[in-house]
Short mmCIF file of C-alpha atoms and ligand atoms in Angstrom, two decimals:
data_model
loop_
_atom_site.label_atom_id
_atom_site.label_comp_id
_atom_site.label_asym_id
_atom_site.label_seq_id
_atom_site.Cartn_x
_atom_site.Cartn_y
_atom_site.Cartn_z
CA MET A 1 42.67 11.26 -56.71
CA THR A 2 45.27 13.81 -55.62
CA LEU A 3 47.28 15.92 -58.09
CA ILE A 4 50.50 17.60 -56.95
CA LEU A 5 52.77 20.03 -58.78
CA GLY A 6 56.39 19.59 -57.67
CA LEU A 7 59.36 21.92 -58.20
CA GLU A 8 63.01 20.88 -57.91
CA GLY A 9 66.01 23.16 -58.22
CA THR A 10 68.50 22.50 -55.40
CA ALA A 11 71.53 22.53 -57.68
CA TRP A 12 72.02 21.97 -61.43
CA ASN A 13 68.64 20.73 -62.59
CA LEU A 14 65.45 22.77 -62.64
CA SER A 15 62.45 20.51 -63.00
CA ALA A 16 58.67 20.66 -62.61
CA ALA A 17 56.32 17.69 -62.57
CA LEU A 18 52.72 16.73 -62.00
CA VAL A 19 52.08 13.47 -60.21
CA SER A 20 49.00 11.59 -59.01
CA GLU A 21 48.76 8.42 -56.90
CA GLU A 22 48.63 6.37 -60.07
CA ARG A 23 51.34 7.85 -62.24
CA VAL A 24 53.70 10.57 -63.35
CA ILE A 25 51.54 12.82 -65.51
CA HIS A 26 54.21 15.09 -66.95
CA GLU A 27 57.72 16.28 -66.14
CA ALA A 28 59.66 19.13 -67.73
CA GLU A 29 63.23 20.20 -66.99
CA SER A 30 66.04 22.57 -67.87
CA THR A 31 69.65 21.83 -67.00
CA TYR A 32 72.28 24.37 -66.00
CA LYS A 33 75.62 23.63 -67.61
CA PRO A 34 78.59 25.63 -66.29
CA LEU A 35 80.74 27.10 -69.08
CA TYR A 36 83.81 26.04 -67.09
CA GLY A 37 84.52 24.67 -63.62
CA GLY A 38 81.85 23.35 -61.26
CA ILE A 39 78.39 24.58 -60.37
CA HIS A 40 78.39 28.27 -59.42
CA PRO A 41 75.45 28.71 -57.00
CA ARG A 42 74.53 32.23 -58.14
CA GLU A 43 74.78 31.38 -61.82
CA ALA A 44 72.72 28.24 -61.32
CA ALA A 45 70.10 30.30 -59.46
CA GLN A 46 70.08 32.80 -62.33
CA HIS A 47 69.54 29.92 -64.73
CA HIS A 48 66.61 28.68 -62.64
CA ALA A 49 65.07 32.16 -62.44
CA SER A 50 65.14 32.64 -66.18
CA GLU A 51 63.90 29.12 -66.99
CA LEU A 52 61.19 28.78 -64.31
CA LYS A 53 58.32 30.15 -66.36
CA ASN A 54 59.24 27.96 -69.29
CA VAL A 55 59.62 24.75 -67.30
CA VAL A 56 56.43 25.23 -65.25
CA THR A 57 54.45 26.14 -68.39
CA GLN A 58 55.71 23.03 -70.16
CA ALA A 59 54.71 20.82 -67.22
CA LEU A 60 51.23 22.40 -67.06
CA ARG A 61 50.75 22.09 -70.83
CA GLY A 62 51.74 18.43 -70.66
CA ALA A 63 49.14 17.86 -67.93
CA LYS A 64 46.51 19.71 -69.96
CA LYS A 65 47.08 17.33 -72.87
CA GLU A 66 46.36 14.50 -70.43
CA GLY A 67 43.03 16.10 -69.55
CA PHE A 68 43.98 17.93 -66.33
CA SER A 69 43.33 21.60 -65.61
CA LEU A 70 44.85 24.09 -63.17
CA ASN A 71 41.84 23.61 -60.88
CA ASP A 72 42.74 19.95 -60.42
CA ILE A 73 46.03 20.77 -58.66
CA ASP A 74 45.72 20.07 -54.92
CA ALA A 75 49.06 21.44 -53.72
CA VAL A 76 52.44 22.82 -54.78
CA ALA A 77 55.47 20.96 -53.42
CA PHE A 78 59.04 22.27 -53.54
CA SER A 79 62.53 21.26 -52.38
CA GLN A 80 63.00 23.13 -49.12
CA GLY A 81 66.56 21.78 -48.77
CA PRO A 82 69.28 20.68 -48.58
CA GLY A 83 70.80 22.52 -51.49
CA MET A 84 72.59 25.62 -52.69
CA GLY A 85 71.09 28.68 -50.95
CA PRO A 86 70.54 30.91 -54.00
CA CYS A 87 69.04 28.01 -55.99
CA ILE A 88 66.58 26.82 -53.36
CA ARG A 89 65.53 30.39 -52.54
CA THR A 90 64.72 31.08 -56.18
CA VAL A 91 62.60 27.97 -56.57
CA ALA A 92 60.90 28.42 -53.17
CA THR A 93 59.85 31.93 -54.20
CA ALA A 94 58.25 30.55 -57.35
CA ALA A 95 56.52 27.79 -55.36
CA ARG A 96 55.05 30.32 -52.90
CA ALA A 97 53.80 32.50 -55.75
CA LEU A 98 52.21 29.50 -57.50
CA SER A 99 50.53 28.28 -54.32
CA ILE A 100 49.05 31.73 -53.71
CA SER A 101 47.80 32.15 -57.27
CA LEU A 102 46.41 28.61 -57.51
CA LYS A 103 44.89 28.99 -54.00
CA THR A 104 46.36 25.64 -52.96
CA PRO A 105 48.53 24.63 -49.99
CA LEU A 106 52.32 24.68 -50.15
CA ILE A 107 54.42 21.66 -49.14
CA GLY A 108 58.13 22.02 -48.35
CA VAL A 109 59.86 18.68 -48.84
CA ASN A 110 63.23 17.28 -47.91
CA HIS A 111 65.20 16.61 -51.10
CA CYS A 112 67.03 13.53 -49.72
CA ILE A 113 63.80 11.86 -48.60
CA ALA A 114 62.32 12.59 -52.03
CA HIS A 115 65.23 10.61 -53.57
CA ILE A 116 64.32 7.71 -51.27
CA GLU A 117 60.54 7.77 -51.73
CA ILE A 118 60.66 7.92 -55.54
CA GLY A 119 62.91 4.85 -55.46
CA ARG A 120 60.55 2.96 -53.15
CA TRP A 121 57.63 3.86 -55.40
CA GLN A 122 59.30 3.00 -58.69
CA CYS A 123 60.95 -0.22 -57.48
CA GLY A 124 58.21 -1.45 -55.16
CA THR A 125 60.60 -2.05 -52.26
CA LYS A 126 59.01 -1.84 -48.81
CA ASP A 127 61.66 -1.36 -46.17
CA PRO A 128 65.13 -1.15 -47.67
CA VAL A 129 68.46 0.06 -46.40
CA VAL A 130 69.11 3.05 -48.68
CA LEU A 131 72.44 4.06 -50.16
CA TYR A 132 71.98 7.69 -51.22
CA VAL A 133 74.90 8.89 -53.30
CA SER A 134 74.85 12.19 -55.15
CA GLY A 135 77.03 15.24 -55.73
CA ALA A 136 76.75 16.76 -52.28
CA ASN A 137 75.59 13.74 -50.28
CA SER A 138 76.64 10.22 -49.40
CA GLN A 139 74.53 8.56 -46.74
CA VAL A 140 73.30 5.16 -45.66
CA LEU A 141 69.79 5.36 -44.21
CA ALA A 142 66.97 3.18 -42.99
CA TYR A 143 63.51 3.85 -41.67
CA ARG A 144 62.80 3.20 -38.02
CA SER A 145 60.09 4.51 -35.67
CA GLY A 146 58.90 7.48 -37.66
CA ARG A 147 62.17 8.71 -39.14
CA TYR A 148 64.77 7.96 -41.75
CA ARG A 149 67.82 7.38 -39.57
CA ILE A 150 71.25 8.22 -40.94
CA LEU A 151 73.39 5.20 -40.12
CA GLY A 152 76.53 6.40 -41.81
CA GLU A 153 77.65 9.27 -44.02
CA THR A 154 80.57 11.11 -45.53
CA LEU A 155 82.58 13.19 -43.10
CA ASP A 156 83.68 15.59 -45.84
CA ILE A 157 82.55 15.77 -49.48
CA GLY A 158 79.96 13.66 -51.31
CA ILE A 159 81.19 10.92 -53.63
CA GLY A 160 79.79 12.74 -56.71
CA ASN A 161 81.70 15.84 -55.73
CA ALA A 162 84.90 13.80 -55.35
CA LEU A 163 84.47 12.37 -58.86
CA ASP A 164 83.53 15.76 -60.34
CA LYS A 165 86.58 17.42 -58.74
CA PHE A 166 88.96 14.86 -60.13
CA ALA A 167 87.31 15.04 -63.56
CA ARG A 168 87.73 18.81 -63.51
CA TYR A 169 91.41 18.34 -62.71
CA LEU A 170 91.65 16.19 -65.84
CA GLY A 171 90.08 19.04 -67.82
CA LEU A 172 86.73 17.29 -68.27
CA SER A 173 83.50 19.26 -68.16
CA HIS A 174 80.83 19.04 -65.44
CA PRO A 175 79.36 16.59 -64.52
CA GLY A 176 82.47 14.44 -64.36
CA GLY A 177 80.99 11.24 -62.88
CA PRO A 178 79.90 9.66 -66.19
CA LYS A 179 83.22 10.57 -67.85
CA ILE A 180 85.21 8.96 -65.03
CA GLU A 181 83.02 5.86 -65.40
CA GLU A 182 83.83 5.67 -69.09
CA LEU A 183 87.58 6.05 -68.50
CA ALA A 184 87.51 3.59 -65.58
CA SER A 185 85.96 0.91 -67.79
CA LYS A 186 89.24 0.88 -69.75
CA GLY A 187 91.49 0.64 -66.68
CA THR A 188 93.25 -2.63 -65.91
CA GLU A 189 95.74 -1.93 -63.12
CA TYR A 190 94.85 -1.05 -59.56
CA VAL A 191 96.80 1.87 -58.12
CA TYR A 192 96.85 2.16 -54.30
CA MET A 193 94.38 4.72 -52.90
CA PRO A 194 93.45 5.52 -49.29
CA TYR A 195 90.45 3.46 -48.13
CA VAL A 196 88.81 5.57 -45.42
CA VAL A 197 85.95 4.00 -43.52
CA LYS A 198 85.54 5.04 -39.89
CA GLY A 199 82.88 2.93 -38.23
CA MET A 200 79.87 3.64 -40.42
CA ASP A 201 81.24 6.90 -41.81
CA LEU A 202 83.30 7.62 -44.90
CA SER A 203 85.74 10.20 -46.22
CA PHE A 204 86.38 10.96 -49.88
CA SER A 205 88.45 14.14 -50.06
CA GLY A 206 91.78 12.34 -49.51
CA LEU A 207 90.87 10.03 -52.35
CA THR A 208 90.57 12.94 -54.79
CA THR A 209 93.95 14.27 -53.68
CA SER A 210 95.50 10.85 -54.04
CA ALA A 211 94.04 10.44 -57.55
CA LYS A 212 95.49 13.84 -58.54
CA ASP A 213 98.94 12.69 -57.35
CA ALA A 214 98.67 9.30 -59.03
CA ILE A 215 97.98 10.84 -62.42
CA ASN A 216 101.66 11.88 -62.64
CA HIS A 217 102.80 8.26 -62.49
CA HIS A 218 100.00 6.15 -63.93
CA LYS A 219 97.63 5.90 -66.88
CA THR A 220 94.50 8.05 -66.55
CA GLU A 221 92.28 5.02 -67.11
CA ASP A 222 93.98 3.10 -64.31
CA VAL A 223 93.64 6.01 -61.88
CA CYS A 224 89.93 6.39 -62.70
CA TYR A 225 89.46 2.66 -62.28
CA SER A 226 91.25 2.66 -58.91
CA LEU A 227 89.36 5.72 -57.70
CA GLN A 228 86.04 4.05 -58.48
CA GLU A 229 87.02 0.65 -57.09
CA THR A 230 88.16 2.17 -53.80
CA ALA A 231 85.29 4.61 -53.29
CA PHE A 232 82.60 2.10 -54.30
CA ALA A 233 84.09 -0.65 -52.12
CA MET A 234 83.93 1.76 -49.16
CA LEU A 235 80.27 2.50 -49.89
CA THR A 236 79.44 -1.17 -50.36
CA GLU A 237 81.12 -2.09 -47.07
CA VAL A 238 79.11 0.44 -45.08
CA ALA A 239 75.88 -0.45 -46.88
CA GLU A 240 76.43 -4.14 -46.13
CA ARG A 241 77.17 -3.50 -42.46
CA ALA A 242 73.91 -1.53 -42.17
CA MET A 243 71.96 -4.45 -43.66
CA ALA A 244 73.66 -6.95 -41.36
CA HIS A 245 73.03 -4.94 -38.18
CA LEU A 246 69.42 -4.19 -39.01
CA TRP A 247 68.58 -7.67 -40.35
CA LYS A 248 67.21 -6.09 -43.53
CA ASP A 249 67.15 -7.96 -46.80
CA GLU A 250 66.47 -5.14 -49.26
CA MET A 251 68.84 -2.48 -50.55
CA LEU A 252 67.80 0.60 -52.54
CA LEU A 253 70.21 2.80 -54.47
CA ALA A 254 69.32 6.53 -54.77
CA GLY A 255 70.94 9.74 -56.09
CA GLY A 256 72.76 10.69 -59.29
CA VAL A 257 75.91 8.59 -58.69
CA GLY A 258 73.58 5.57 -58.56
CA ALA A 259 73.63 5.62 -62.37
CA ASN A 260 77.15 4.19 -62.24
CA ARG A 261 77.15 0.63 -63.56
CA ARG A 262 80.19 -0.46 -61.56
CA LEU A 263 78.64 0.73 -58.29
CA GLN A 264 75.41 -1.08 -59.19
CA GLN A 265 77.38 -4.22 -59.95
CA MET A 266 79.25 -4.19 -56.62
CA LEU A 267 76.04 -3.68 -54.64
CA GLN A 268 74.28 -6.34 -56.66
CA THR A 269 77.04 -8.84 -55.89
CA MET A 270 77.02 -7.96 -52.19
CA CYS A 271 73.23 -8.37 -52.02
CA HIS A 272 73.31 -11.61 -53.97
CA ASP A 273 75.94 -13.06 -51.64
CA ARG A 274 73.81 -12.41 -48.58
CA GLY A 275 70.52 -13.45 -50.15
CA ALA A 276 69.15 -9.91 -50.24
CA LYS A 277 67.32 -8.04 -53.01
CA PHE A 278 68.89 -5.06 -54.74
CA PHE A 279 66.75 -2.28 -56.22
CA VAL A 280 67.71 0.61 -58.46
CA PRO A 281 65.25 2.92 -60.25
CA GLU A 282 65.67 4.20 -63.82
CA ASN A 283 68.37 6.84 -64.25
CA LYS A 284 65.83 9.66 -64.64
CA TYR A 285 64.62 8.95 -61.07
CA LEU A 286 68.14 8.69 -59.65
CA LYS A 287 69.25 12.19 -60.62
CA ASP A 288 67.49 15.31 -59.37
CA ASN A 289 63.95 15.46 -60.79
CA GLY A 290 60.67 17.28 -60.15
CA THR A 291 58.73 14.01 -60.05
CA MET A 292 60.31 12.93 -56.76
CA ILE A 293 59.40 16.27 -55.16
CA ALA A 294 55.79 16.05 -56.41
CA TYR A 295 55.57 12.44 -55.24
CA LEU A 296 56.84 13.11 -51.70
CA GLY A 297 54.52 16.15 -51.68
CA LEU A 298 51.67 13.79 -52.51
CA LEU A 299 52.54 11.41 -49.66
CA MET A 300 52.75 14.33 -47.23
CA PHE A 301 49.55 15.96 -48.50
CA ASN A 302 47.63 12.69 -48.14
CA SER A 303 48.80 12.40 -44.55
CA GLY A 304 47.60 15.93 -43.85
CA GLU A 305 50.89 17.78 -43.95
CA THR A 306 51.24 21.20 -45.53
CA THR A 307 53.66 24.08 -44.97
CA PRO A 308 52.29 27.52 -44.08
CA ILE A 309 54.11 30.32 -45.94
CA GLU A 310 55.71 31.60 -42.74
CA LYS A 311 57.32 28.19 -42.23
CA SER A 312 58.44 27.82 -45.83
CA VAL A 313 61.88 29.39 -45.35
CA VAL A 314 64.52 27.31 -47.13
CA LYS A 315 66.92 25.06 -45.22
CA PRO A 316 70.26 24.73 -47.04
CA ASN A 317 71.45 22.11 -44.51
CA TYR A 318 68.14 20.28 -44.05
CA ARG A 319 68.94 16.75 -42.85
CA PRO A 320 66.64 13.83 -43.60
CA ASP A 321 66.48 12.75 -39.95
CA GLU A 322 64.93 16.11 -39.00
CA VAL A 323 61.75 15.07 -40.78
CA GLU A 324 58.99 13.26 -38.94
CA VAL A 325 57.72 10.65 -41.37
CA THR A 326 53.95 10.61 -41.09
CA TRP A 327 53.12 8.73 -44.30
CA ARG A 328 54.53 5.31 -43.36
CA ASP A 329 53.26 2.99 -40.61
CA LYS A 330 49.72 4.35 -40.74
CA SER A 331 48.76 1.88 -38.03
CA LYS A 332 51.00 3.54 -35.42
P1 ATP B 401 71.99 16.24 -54.01
O1 ATP B 401 71.44 17.59 -53.73
O2 ATP B 401 71.05 15.13 -53.68
O3 ATP B 401 73.36 16.04 -53.49
P2 ATP B 401 72.90 16.59 -56.71
O4 ATP B 401 72.60 18.01 -56.91
O5 ATP B 401 74.28 16.21 -56.49
O6 ATP B 401 71.94 16.05 -55.59
P3 ATP B 401 72.21 14.37 -58.45
O7 ATP B 401 71.58 14.46 -59.78
O8 ATP B 401 71.50 13.52 -57.43
O9 ATP B 401 72.36 15.86 -58.01
O10 ATP B 401 73.70 13.82 -58.61
C1 ATP B 401 74.64 14.44 -59.45
C2 ATP B 401 75.98 13.73 -59.32
O11 ATP B 401 75.89 12.43 -59.91
C3 ATP B 401 77.13 14.44 -59.98
O12 ATP B 401 78.21 14.49 -59.07
C4 ATP B 401 77.48 13.52 -61.17
O13 ATP B 401 78.84 13.54 -61.54
C5 ATP B 401 77.10 12.18 -60.61
N1 ATP B 401 76.89 11.15 -61.63
C6 ATP B 401 75.96 11.15 -62.63
N2 ATP B 401 76.12 10.04 -63.40
C7 ATP B 401 77.15 9.33 -62.88
C8 ATP B 401 77.82 8.11 -63.22
N3 ATP B 401 77.44 7.39 -64.26
N4 ATP B 401 78.85 7.72 -62.44
C9 ATP B 401 79.24 8.43 -61.37
N5 ATP B 401 78.68 9.59 -61.01
C10 ATP B 401 77.65 10.04 -61.75
FE1 FE2 B 402 69.81 15.20 -55.43
#
């Protein structure tokens, strides 16, 4: 059995977890909540620095209660990127220190791929088209010949960011996504919004601007409803086209925005209509979590991949298609 300690802290959530092949042994977390406005990278990093000891200690104590000791840990995995520079640097420094003191290898993992692999593990889906929607990212991906290929993505901001920005404009606190969802559920009238799909790519920033304008003439609930309907229809269209072109009959939702019930419903309907299966993990595995980092670390460790300290520099713009996937298609 392999035991991996994973650290996540690319943005708002600091989390540490211990994972084996069989199960999640323990996860601990501490969330940064901005006093006002959005996530301030330096403040979030400061939060992570002051909470790291606490969160890691809690995770290790949890594992101890389950009968594991420090000596059982085979490697320390951390989010090498993408993410906010100050945040990922802080967590990477802690990961390096832990790997040195535990005398175990270090494994730098790609945060986006961790979102995908935890979903595949938890839902038992083999080869899905993935819709990865979070604060900073919105991508449609699928695995092919040793890499997760990005088939389509946002050309400007992530969908979560678009929702958070509009929520902030309404005076709602971060994160805004769940609050917009709540308001949208009470909307009844569709207000026109720009639907921007270019080939397989998407754009959301104009949508936020348009929602801000619409608020002067329409009910808040109706604007939230229209914002969601438009953005989620765009995502569903691109996700469906990817499935059609690749002849795939499984769809996996990943990332924090995946918690949205209306988005889940639209994707479910689309999949049902084309005879495909739709998979979505529990909310705790959609948002940023240490378990997904430990789990991808475990897959990489078991296929012989570790990261020497000199190659552990963080990558704020790390793209999932830069990673050679060595843990799938063992036969090749
Ligand atoms: P990444 O680095 O992968 O971009 P992230 O730092 O944005 O991740 P996540 O936890 O994956 O973190 O996603 C957070 C986003 O999810 C926020 O923008 C938040 O508003 C959004 N979100 C959370 N719940 C909901 C919901 N129910 N509806 C819509 N958006 C939601
Ligand atoms: Fe994330």
